[in-house]
């Protein structure tokens, strides 16, 4: 485990995340009065802080840097982690929270540094879309799995096999751990990019990642879909939805609907 550098920006504007996305921060957190961007020690390149300051200068928001030592990371998550409930459909909780018998699906995750706890609007909307889809005996691909929350939910909803991939080793390990914790056997995690997953076609693809990656891999995702397959994607600011959607429409996808929440969007498509 390595140290993490935190950039804390005194703003709740979604545009801040859009600007910072160009700097390869690993994840973002939206707090009450600020946005926090997380960068691992290995990602701290020479001149990064100066370049970030120049990018934020036109917005005139105060910002500062901080450091989280490795031994403090889990304690930080556990101290702030609260259960996430999506209607009566799904509850995402940690082991130290009690279950809720009124929800259909109870998901338990170990809140580590992998992205995807259900708190962020993008993950929340992905779960909302999943409620409307029949996963029974379907083949599923979770592209950018983070904690594995979507892959695990798909498995609980009856999927036959769920391949899940993330470029971060910590996400790969956390997905494996969380799948075991939830006693689901159909989740197969991979570490790496899309090419790290064996060539096969899927009935449903879940892609909660970011604008640039979605557009870069749009054609390859299309090649991995069965006829009449369903694609749900998020991780994109509302102002960029049309740009990403056009990339998929050009490949023969049809858009079936959009959700929006706190400046973010999630789109359901079909081929």
PDB file of C-alpha atoms in Angstrom:
ATOM      1  CA  UNK A   1       0.000   0.000   0.000  1.00  0.00           C
ATOM      2  CA  UNK A   2       1.345   3.439  -0.902  1.00  0.00           C
ATOM      3  CA  UNK A   3       0.731   6.938   0.320  1.00  0.00           C
ATOM      4  CA  UNK A   4      -2.030   8.999  -1.254  1.00  0.00           C
ATOM      5  CA  UNK A   5      -1.887  12.704  -2.041  1.00  0.00           C
ATOM      6  CA  UNK A   6      -5.178  14.547  -1.655  1.00  0.00           C
ATOM      7  CA  UNK A   7      -6.134  17.677  -3.539  1.00  0.00           C
ATOM      8  CA  UNK A   8      -8.931  19.496  -1.692  1.00  0.00           C
ATOM      9  CA  UNK A   9     -10.775  22.144  -3.727  1.00  0.00           C
ATOM     10  CA  UNK A  10     -13.171  24.528  -1.968  1.00  0.00           C
ATOM     11  CA  UNK A  11     -16.041  24.044  -4.398  1.00  0.00           C
ATOM     12  CA  UNK A  12     -18.972  21.734  -5.126  1.00  0.00           C
ATOM     13  CA  UNK A  13     -19.061  22.578  -8.841  1.00  0.00           C
ATOM     14  CA  UNK A  14     -19.056  19.452 -11.034  1.00  0.00           C
ATOM     15  CA  UNK A  15     -16.871  21.340 -13.507  1.00  0.00           C
ATOM     16  CA  UNK A  16     -13.987  20.998 -11.051  1.00  0.00           C
ATOM     17  CA  UNK A  17     -14.007  17.222 -11.506  1.00  0.00           C
ATOM     18  CA  UNK A  18     -14.188  17.677 -15.254  1.00  0.00           C
ATOM     19  CA  UNK A  19     -11.012  19.795 -15.195  1.00  0.00           C
ATOM     20  CA  UNK A  20      -9.165  17.489 -12.792  1.00  0.00           C
ATOM     21  CA  UNK A  21     -10.045  14.393 -14.832  1.00  0.00           C
ATOM     22  CA  UNK A  22      -7.309  15.397 -17.258  1.00  0.00           C
ATOM     23  CA  UNK A  23      -4.670  14.743 -14.573  1.00  0.00           C
ATOM     24  CA  UNK A  24      -5.263  11.003 -14.009  1.00  0.00           C
ATOM     25  CA  UNK A  25      -6.471  11.261 -10.435  1.00  0.00           C
ATOM     26  CA  UNK A  26      -7.548   7.816  -9.269  1.00  0.00           C
ATOM     27  CA  UNK A  27     -10.896   8.853  -7.794  1.00  0.00           C
ATOM     28  CA  UNK A  28     -12.928  11.782  -6.503  1.00  0.00           C
ATOM     29  CA  UNK A  29     -15.016  12.380  -3.399  1.00  0.00           C
ATOM     30  CA  UNK A  30     -17.714  15.040  -3.063  1.00  0.00           C
ATOM     31  CA  UNK A  31     -17.890  16.364   0.493  1.00  0.00           C
ATOM     32  CA  UNK A  32     -20.208  18.991   1.981  1.00  0.00           C
ATOM     33  CA  UNK A  33     -18.178  22.015   0.955  1.00  0.00           C
ATOM     34  CA  UNK A  34     -15.355  20.663  -1.177  1.00  0.00           C
ATOM     35  CA  UNK A  35     -14.246  18.153  -3.777  1.00  0.00           C
ATOM     36  CA  UNK A  36     -11.370  15.819  -2.968  1.00  0.00           C
ATOM     37  CA  UNK A  37      -9.185  14.221  -5.644  1.00  0.00           C
ATOM     38  CA  UNK A  38      -7.005  11.208  -4.793  1.00  0.00           C
ATOM     39  CA  UNK A  39      -3.601  10.595  -6.371  1.00  0.00           C
ATOM     40  CA  UNK A  40      -1.326   7.670  -5.420  1.00  0.00           C
ATOM     41  CA  UNK A  41       2.298   8.452  -4.641  1.00  0.00           C
ATOM     42  CA  UNK A  42       3.337   6.699  -7.859  1.00  0.00           C
ATOM     43  CA  UNK A  43       1.239   9.135  -9.889  1.00  0.00           C
ATOM     44  CA  UNK A  44       2.815  12.311  -8.513  1.00  0.00           C
ATOM     45  CA  UNK A  45       4.744  13.577 -11.528  1.00  0.00           C
ATOM     46  CA  UNK A  46       7.116  16.546 -11.549  1.00  0.00           C
ATOM     47  CA  UNK A  47       5.187  19.757 -12.119  1.00  0.00           C
ATOM     48  CA  UNK A  48       1.795  18.185 -11.345  1.00  0.00           C
ATOM     49  CA  UNK A  49       0.909  20.605  -8.546  1.00  0.00           C
ATOM     50  CA  UNK A  50       1.877  23.621 -10.641  1.00  0.00           C
ATOM     51  CA  UNK A  51      -0.151  22.374 -13.624  1.00  0.00           C
ATOM     52  CA  UNK A  52      -3.186  21.715 -11.451  1.00  0.00           C
ATOM     53  CA  UNK A  53      -2.926  25.192  -9.953  1.00  0.00           C
ATOM     54  CA  UNK A  54      -2.865  26.743 -13.435  1.00  0.00           C
ATOM     55  CA  UNK A  55      -5.895  24.706 -14.516  1.00  0.00           C
ATOM     56  CA  UNK A  56      -7.887  25.789 -11.460  1.00  0.00           C
ATOM     57  CA  UNK A  57      -6.778  29.428 -11.545  1.00  0.00           C
ATOM     58  CA  UNK A  58      -9.583  30.721 -13.845  1.00  0.00           C
ATOM     59  CA  UNK A  59     -12.182  29.309 -11.440  1.00  0.00           C
ATOM     60  CA  UNK A  60     -10.618  31.147  -8.486  1.00  0.00           C
ATOM     61  CA  UNK A  61     -11.321  28.346  -6.024  1.00  0.00           C
ATOM     62  CA  UNK A  62      -8.996  27.855  -3.083  1.00  0.00           C
ATOM     63  CA  UNK A  63      -7.235  24.504  -2.978  1.00  0.00           C
ATOM     64  CA  UNK A  64      -4.677  22.715  -0.867  1.00  0.00           C
ATOM     65  CA  UNK A  65      -2.799  19.406  -0.822  1.00  0.00           C
ATOM     66  CA  UNK A  66      -2.678  16.819   1.949  1.00  0.00           C
ATOM     67  CA  UNK A  67      -1.273  13.317   2.417  1.00  0.00           C
ATOM     68  CA  UNK A  68      -2.806  10.114   3.756  1.00  0.00           C
ATOM     69  CA  UNK A  69      -0.336   7.565   5.063  1.00  0.00           C
ATOM     70  CA  UNK A  70      -1.097   3.927   4.121  1.00  0.00           C
ATOM     71  CA  UNK A  71      -1.920   2.819   7.642  1.00  0.00           C
ATOM     72  CA  UNK A  72      -4.617   5.503   7.945  1.00  0.00           C
ATOM     73  CA  UNK A  73      -6.529   4.723   4.742  1.00  0.00           C
ATOM     74  CA  UNK A  74      -8.911   2.009   5.925  1.00  0.00           C
ATOM     75  CA  UNK A  75      -9.601   3.859   9.157  1.00  0.00           C
ATOM     76  CA  UNK A  76     -10.546   6.943   7.141  1.00  0.00           C
ATOM     77  CA  UNK A  77     -13.041   4.996   4.998  1.00  0.00           C
ATOM     78  CA  UNK A  78     -14.553   3.106   7.913  1.00  0.00           C
ATOM     79  CA  UNK A  79     -15.003   6.287   9.933  1.00  0.00           C
ATOM     80  CA  UNK A  80     -16.998   7.965   7.167  1.00  0.00           C
ATOM     81  CA  UNK A  81     -18.677   5.056   5.370  1.00  0.00           C
ATOM     82  CA  UNK A  82     -22.473   5.062   5.627  1.00  0.00           C
ATOM     83  CA  UNK A  83     -24.916   2.536   4.138  1.00  0.00           C
ATOM     84  CA  UNK A  84     -26.334   3.399   0.714  1.00  0.00           C
ATOM     85  CA  UNK A  85     -29.923   2.453  -0.062  1.00  0.00           C
ATOM     86  CA  UNK A  86     -31.438   2.540  -3.547  1.00  0.00           C
ATOM     87  CA  UNK A  87     -35.164   2.392  -2.784  1.00  0.00           C
ATOM     88  CA  UNK A  88     -36.317  -1.058  -1.739  1.00  0.00           C
ATOM     89  CA  UNK A  89     -34.118  -2.589  -4.415  1.00  0.00           C
ATOM     90  CA  UNK A  90     -30.603  -2.592  -2.974  1.00  0.00           C
ATOM     91  CA  UNK A  91     -28.655  -1.778   0.177  1.00  0.00           C
ATOM     92  CA  UNK A  92     -24.876  -1.358   0.094  1.00  0.00           C
ATOM     93  CA  UNK A  93     -23.338  -1.610   3.536  1.00  0.00           C
ATOM     94  CA  UNK A  94     -20.171  -2.520   5.396  1.00  0.00           C
ATOM     95  CA  UNK A  95     -19.857  -5.486   7.737  1.00  0.00           C
ATOM     96  CA  UNK A  96     -20.254  -3.235  10.763  1.00  0.00           C
ATOM     97  CA  UNK A  97     -23.736  -2.107   9.586  1.00  0.00           C
ATOM     98  CA  UNK A  98     -26.853  -4.213  10.237  1.00  0.00           C
ATOM     99  CA  UNK A  99     -28.757  -5.728   7.284  1.00  0.00           C
ATOM    100  CA  UNK A 100     -32.166  -4.438   6.173  1.00  0.00           C
ATOM    101  CA  UNK A 101     -34.719  -7.177   5.545  1.00  0.00           C
ATOM    102  CA  UNK A 102     -36.936  -4.794   3.545  1.00  0.00           C
ATOM    103  CA  UNK A 103     -34.578  -4.538   0.565  1.00  0.00           C
ATOM    104  CA  UNK A 104     -34.385  -7.121  -2.203  1.00  0.00           C
ATOM    105  CA  UNK A 105     -30.590  -7.241  -2.465  1.00  0.00           C
ATOM    106  CA  UNK A 106     -28.205  -6.787   0.450  1.00  0.00           C
ATOM    107  CA  UNK A 107     -24.602  -6.108  -0.604  1.00  0.00           C
ATOM    108  CA  UNK A 108     -21.729  -6.098   1.866  1.00  0.00           C
ATOM    109  CA  UNK A 109     -18.434  -4.498   0.874  1.00  0.00           C
ATOM    110  CA  UNK A 110     -15.197  -3.794   2.657  1.00  0.00           C
ATOM    111  CA  UNK A 111     -14.791  -0.025   2.138  1.00  0.00           C
ATOM    112  CA  UNK A 112     -11.215   0.237   0.956  1.00  0.00           C
ATOM    113  CA  UNK A 113      -9.652   2.619  -1.533  1.00  0.00           C
ATOM    114  CA  UNK A 114     -11.215   1.048  -4.638  1.00  0.00           C
ATOM    115  CA  UNK A 115     -13.818   3.317  -6.232  1.00  0.00           C
ATOM    116  CA  UNK A 116     -17.464   2.291  -6.185  1.00  0.00           C
ATOM    117  CA  UNK A 117     -19.163   2.279  -2.806  1.00  0.00           C
ATOM    118  CA  UNK A 118     -22.549   3.383  -4.122  1.00  0.00           C
ATOM    119  CA  UNK A 119     -22.221   6.859  -2.637  1.00  0.00           C
ATOM    120  CA  UNK A 120     -21.248   8.547  -5.873  1.00  0.00           C
ATOM    121  CA  UNK A 121     -24.117   9.537  -8.133  1.00  0.00           C
ATOM    122  CA  UNK A 122     -22.745   7.504 -11.046  1.00  0.00           C
ATOM    123  CA  UNK A 123     -22.708   4.205  -9.138  1.00  0.00           C
ATOM    124  CA  UNK A 124     -26.099   4.975  -7.651  1.00  0.00           C
ATOM    125  CA  UNK A 125     -27.630   5.546 -11.091  1.00  0.00           C
ATOM    126  CA  UNK A 126     -26.034   2.390 -12.469  1.00  0.00           C
ATOM    127  CA  UNK A 127     -27.805   0.448  -9.719  1.00  0.00           C
ATOM    128  CA  UNK A 128     -31.078   2.204 -10.571  1.00  0.00           C
ATOM    129  CA  UNK A 129     -30.760   1.106 -14.199  1.00  0.00           C
ATOM    130  CA  UNK A 130     -29.919  -2.454 -13.177  1.00  0.00           C
ATOM    131  CA  UNK A 131     -33.230  -2.746 -11.340  1.00  0.00           C
ATOM    132  CA  UNK A 132     -35.053  -2.531 -14.692  1.00  0.00           C
ATOM    133  CA  UNK A 133     -33.030  -5.285 -16.388  1.00  0.00           C
ATOM    134  CA  UNK A 134     -33.430  -9.063 -16.386  1.00  0.00           C
ATOM    135  CA  UNK A 135     -30.040 -10.569 -15.490  1.00  0.00           C
ATOM    136  CA  UNK A 136     -31.240 -14.168 -15.179  1.00  0.00           C
ATOM    137  CA  UNK A 137     -28.790 -16.528 -16.944  1.00  0.00           C
ATOM    138  CA  UNK A 138     -27.160 -13.579 -18.748  1.00  0.00           C
ATOM    139  CA  UNK A 139     -23.467 -13.089 -19.511  1.00  0.00           C
ATOM    140  CA  UNK A 140     -22.268  -9.777 -18.040  1.00  0.00           C
ATOM    141  CA  UNK A 141     -19.145  -7.636 -18.289  1.00  0.00           C
ATOM    142  CA  UNK A 142     -18.299  -4.977 -15.665  1.00  0.00           C
ATOM    143  CA  UNK A 143     -15.801  -2.624 -17.315  1.00  0.00           C
ATOM    144  CA  UNK A 144     -13.979  -0.621 -14.624  1.00  0.00           C
ATOM    145  CA  UNK A 145     -15.299  -2.615 -11.680  1.00  0.00           C
ATOM    146  CA  UNK A 146     -13.812  -0.688  -8.718  1.00  0.00           C
ATOM    147  CA  UNK A 147     -15.049  -2.497  -5.609  1.00  0.00           C
ATOM    148  CA  UNK A 148     -16.980  -5.001  -7.734  1.00  0.00           C
ATOM    149  CA  UNK A 149     -20.326  -3.741  -6.457  1.00  0.00           C
ATOM    150  CA  UNK A 150     -22.088  -3.867  -9.856  1.00  0.00           C
ATOM    151  CA  UNK A 151     -20.639  -7.262 -10.751  1.00  0.00           C
ATOM    152  CA  UNK A 152     -21.725  -8.693  -7.404  1.00  0.00           C
ATOM    153  CA  UNK A 153     -25.224  -7.257  -7.776  1.00  0.00           C
ATOM    154  CA  UNK A 154     -25.511  -8.731 -11.282  1.00  0.00           C
ATOM    155  CA  UNK A 155     -24.518 -12.108  -9.894  1.00  0.00           C
ATOM    156  CA  UNK A 156     -27.100 -11.858  -7.099  1.00  0.00           C
ATOM    157  CA  UNK A 157     -29.703 -10.991  -9.754  1.00  0.00           C
ATOM    158  CA  UNK A 158     -29.115 -14.299 -11.502  1.00  0.00           C
ATOM    159  CA  UNK A 159     -26.356 -13.668 -14.047  1.00  0.00           C
ATOM    160  CA  UNK A 160     -24.643 -16.792 -15.345  1.00  0.00           C
ATOM    161  CA  UNK A 161     -21.124 -15.328 -15.429  1.00  0.00           C
ATOM    162  CA  UNK A 162     -19.819 -11.856 -14.699  1.00  0.00           C
ATOM    163  CA  UNK A 163     -16.365 -10.844 -15.925  1.00  0.00           C
ATOM    164  CA  UNK A 164     -15.056  -7.768 -14.110  1.00  0.00           C
ATOM    165  CA  UNK A 165     -11.920  -5.804 -14.942  1.00  0.00           C
ATOM    166  CA  UNK A 166     -10.085  -2.819 -13.517  1.00  0.00           C
ATOM    167  CA  UNK A 167      -6.697  -1.375 -14.320  1.00  0.00           C
ATOM    168  CA  UNK A 168      -5.930  -0.893 -10.605  1.00  0.00           C
ATOM    169  CA  UNK A 169      -4.596  -3.928  -8.737  1.00  0.00           C
ATOM    170  CA  UNK A 170      -6.279  -2.770  -5.522  1.00  0.00           C
ATOM    171  CA  UNK A 171      -9.656  -2.788  -7.303  1.00  0.00           C
ATOM    172  CA  UNK A 172      -9.007  -6.274  -8.659  1.00  0.00           C
ATOM    173  CA  UNK A 173      -8.135  -7.556  -5.171  1.00  0.00           C
ATOM    174  CA  UNK A 174     -11.061  -5.736  -3.558  1.00  0.00           C
ATOM    175  CA  UNK A 175     -13.515  -7.150  -6.115  1.00  0.00           C
ATOM    176  CA  UNK A 176     -12.287 -10.668  -5.372  1.00  0.00           C
ATOM    177  CA  UNK A 177     -12.563 -10.069  -1.619  1.00  0.00           C
ATOM    178  CA  UNK A 178     -16.036  -8.554  -1.848  1.00  0.00           C
ATOM    179  CA  UNK A 179     -17.302 -11.357  -4.097  1.00  0.00           C
ATOM    180  CA  UNK A 180     -16.211 -13.896  -1.477  1.00  0.00           C
ATOM    181  CA  UNK A 181     -17.799 -11.828   1.290  1.00  0.00           C
ATOM    182  CA  UNK A 182     -21.115 -11.818  -0.581  1.00  0.00           C
ATOM    183  CA  UNK A 183     -20.846 -15.548  -1.338  1.00  0.00           C
ATOM    184  CA  UNK A 184     -21.260 -15.134  -5.091  1.00  0.00           C
ATOM    185  CA  UNK A 185     -19.381 -17.531  -7.317  1.00  0.00           C
ATOM    186  CA  UNK A 186     -19.988 -16.173 -10.800  1.00  0.00           C
ATOM    187  CA  UNK A 187     -17.771 -13.060 -10.572  1.00  0.00           C
ATOM    188  CA  UNK A 188     -14.438 -13.503 -12.374  1.00  0.00           C
ATOM    189  CA  UNK A 189     -12.139 -10.500 -11.762  1.00  0.00           C
ATOM    190  CA  UNK A 190      -9.253  -9.456 -14.016  1.00  0.00           C
ATOM    191  CA  UNK A 191      -6.528  -6.870 -13.522  1.00  0.00           C
ATOM    192  CA  UNK A 192      -5.670  -4.743 -16.535  1.00  0.00           C
ATOM    193  CA  UNK A 193      -7.426  -3.082 -19.463  1.00  0.00           C
ATOM    194  CA  UNK A 194     -10.051  -4.505 -21.836  1.00  0.00           C
ATOM    195  CA  UNK A 195      -7.482  -6.643 -23.621  1.00  0.00           C
ATOM    196  CA  UNK A 196      -6.802  -8.476 -20.336  1.00  0.00           C
ATOM    197  CA  UNK A 197     -10.252 -10.097 -20.516  1.00  0.00           C
ATOM    198  CA  UNK A 198     -10.602 -13.185 -22.747  1.00  0.00           C
ATOM    199  CA  UNK A 199     -12.462 -12.601 -26.015  1.00  0.00           C
ATOM    200  CA  UNK A 200     -16.153 -13.407 -25.528  1.00  0.00           C
ATOM    201  CA  UNK A 201     -19.496 -11.738 -26.155  1.00  0.00           C
ATOM    202  CA  UNK A 202     -21.889 -10.494 -23.485  1.00  0.00           C
ATOM    203  CA  UNK A 203     -25.618  -9.938 -23.080  1.00  0.00           C
ATOM    204  CA  UNK A 204     -25.087  -6.960 -20.743  1.00  0.00           C
ATOM    205  CA  UNK A 205     -22.138  -4.583 -20.339  1.00  0.00           C
ATOM    206  CA  UNK A 206     -21.856  -2.238 -17.351  1.00  0.00           C
ATOM    207  CA  UNK A 207     -19.340   0.589 -17.782  1.00  0.00           C
ATOM    208  CA  UNK A 208     -19.074   3.116 -14.963  1.00  0.00           C
ATOM    209  CA  UNK A 209     -15.763   4.662 -15.888  1.00  0.00           C
ATOM    210  CA  UNK A 210     -15.118   8.061 -17.560  1.00  0.00           C
ATOM    211  CA  UNK A 211     -15.728   9.955 -20.777  1.00  0.00           C
ATOM    212  CA  UNK A 212     -12.359   9.387 -22.418  1.00  0.00           C
ATOM    213  CA  UNK A 213     -12.214   5.653 -21.738  1.00  0.00           C
ATOM    214  CA  UNK A 214     -15.801   5.137 -22.915  1.00  0.00           C
ATOM    215  CA  UNK A 215     -15.100   6.870 -26.214  1.00  0.00           C
ATOM    216  CA  UNK A 216     -11.745   5.131 -26.659  1.00  0.00           C
ATOM    217  CA  UNK A 217     -13.215   1.647 -26.207  1.00  0.00           C
ATOM    218  CA  UNK A 218     -16.667   2.184 -27.733  1.00  0.00           C
ATOM    219  CA  UNK A 219     -15.957   0.099 -30.838  1.00  0.00           C
ATOM    220  CA  UNK A 220     -14.326  -2.725 -28.880  1.00  0.00           C
ATOM    221  CA  UNK A 221     -17.241  -2.823 -26.455  1.00  0.00           C
ATOM    222  CA  UNK A 222     -19.594  -3.064 -29.438  1.00  0.00           C
ATOM    223  CA  UNK A 223     -17.610  -6.028 -30.755  1.00  0.00           C
ATOM    224  CA  UNK A 224     -18.096  -7.822 -27.439  1.00  0.00           C
ATOM    225  CA  UNK A 225     -21.887  -7.551 -27.371  1.00  0.00           C
ATOM    226  CA  UNK A 226     -24.414 -10.200 -28.376  1.00  0.00           C
ATOM    227  CA  UNK A 227     -27.210  -9.136 -30.751  1.00  0.00           C
ATOM    228  CA  UNK A 228     -29.872  -7.240 -28.759  1.00  0.00           C
ATOM    229  CA  UNK A 229     -27.314  -6.708 -25.982  1.00  0.00           C
ATOM    230  CA  UNK A 230     -27.726  -3.978 -23.353  1.00  0.00           C
ATOM    231  CA  UNK A 231     -25.105  -1.389 -22.437  1.00  0.00           C
ATOM    232  CA  UNK A 232     -25.330   0.876 -19.390  1.00  0.00           C
ATOM    233  CA  UNK A 233     -22.652   3.520 -18.998  1.00  0.00           C
ATOM    234  CA  UNK A 234     -21.936   6.351 -16.584  1.00  0.00           C
ATOM    235  CA  UNK A 235     -19.039   8.322 -15.127  1.00  0.00           C
ATOM    236  CA  UNK A 236     -19.812  11.248 -17.435  1.00  0.00           C
ATOM    237  CA  UNK A 237     -20.868  14.799 -16.632  1.00  0.00           C
ATOM    238  CA  UNK A 238     -24.292  15.781 -18.004  1.00  0.00           C
ATOM    239  CA  UNK A 239     -22.727  18.330 -20.342  1.00  0.00           C
ATOM    240  CA  UNK A 240     -20.677  15.560 -22.012  1.00  0.00           C
ATOM    241  CA  UNK A 241     -23.453  12.963 -22.395  1.00  0.00           C
ATOM    242  CA  UNK A 242     -24.243  13.788 -26.022  1.00  0.00           C
ATOM    243  CA  UNK A 243     -20.590  13.548 -27.011  1.00  0.00           C
ATOM    244  CA  UNK A 244     -20.238  10.056 -25.544  1.00  0.00           C
ATOM    245  CA  UNK A 245     -23.651   8.939 -26.742  1.00  0.00           C
ATOM    246  CA  UNK A 246     -22.800   9.938 -30.316  1.00  0.00           C
ATOM    247  CA  UNK A 247     -19.763   7.638 -30.221  1.00  0.00           C
ATOM    248  CA  UNK A 248     -22.019   4.661 -29.501  1.00  0.00           C
ATOM    249  CA  UNK A 249     -24.854   5.734 -31.808  1.00  0.00           C
ATOM    250  CA  UNK A 250     -22.386   5.756 -34.700  1.00  0.00           C
ATOM    251  CA  UNK A 251     -21.699   2.070 -33.985  1.00  0.00           C
ATOM    252  CA  UNK A 252     -25.325   1.013 -34.204  1.00  0.00           C
ATOM    253  CA  UNK A 253     -26.433   1.449 -30.602  1.00  0.00           C
ATOM    254  CA  UNK A 254     -29.840   2.905 -29.805  1.00  0.00           C
ATOM    255  CA  UNK A 255     -30.314   5.076 -26.736  1.00  0.00           C
ATOM    256  CA  UNK A 256     -33.175   3.917 -24.518  1.00  0.00           C
ATOM    257  CA  UNK A 257     -33.025   6.438 -21.685  1.00  0.00           C
ATOM    258  CA  UNK A 258     -31.012   8.695 -19.399  1.00  0.00           C
ATOM    259  CA  UNK A 259     -30.810   9.333 -15.683  1.00  0.00           C
ATOM    260  CA  UNK A 260     -29.226  12.399 -14.104  1.00  0.00           C
ATOM    261  CA  UNK A 261     -28.125  13.219 -10.592  1.00  0.00           C
ATOM    262  CA  UNK A 262     -26.042  16.075  -9.156  1.00  0.00           C
ATOM    263  CA  UNK A 263     -24.587  16.963 -12.548  1.00  0.00           C
ATOM    264  CA  UNK A 264     -23.784  13.390 -13.623  1.00  0.00           C
ATOM    265  CA  UNK A 265     -25.570  11.169 -16.130  1.00  0.00           C
ATOM    266  CA  UNK A 266     -26.135   7.461 -16.764  1.00  0.00           C
ATOM    267  CA  UNK A 267     -27.359   6.116 -20.100  1.00  0.00           C
ATOM    268  CA  UNK A 268     -28.985   2.836 -21.156  1.00  0.00           C
ATOM    269  CA  UNK A 269     -28.416   1.668 -24.722  1.00  0.00           C
ATOM    270  CA  UNK A 270     -29.228  -1.390 -26.832  1.00  0.00           C
ATOM    271  CA  UNK A 271     -27.902  -2.898 -30.043  1.00  0.00           C
TER     272      UNK A 271
END
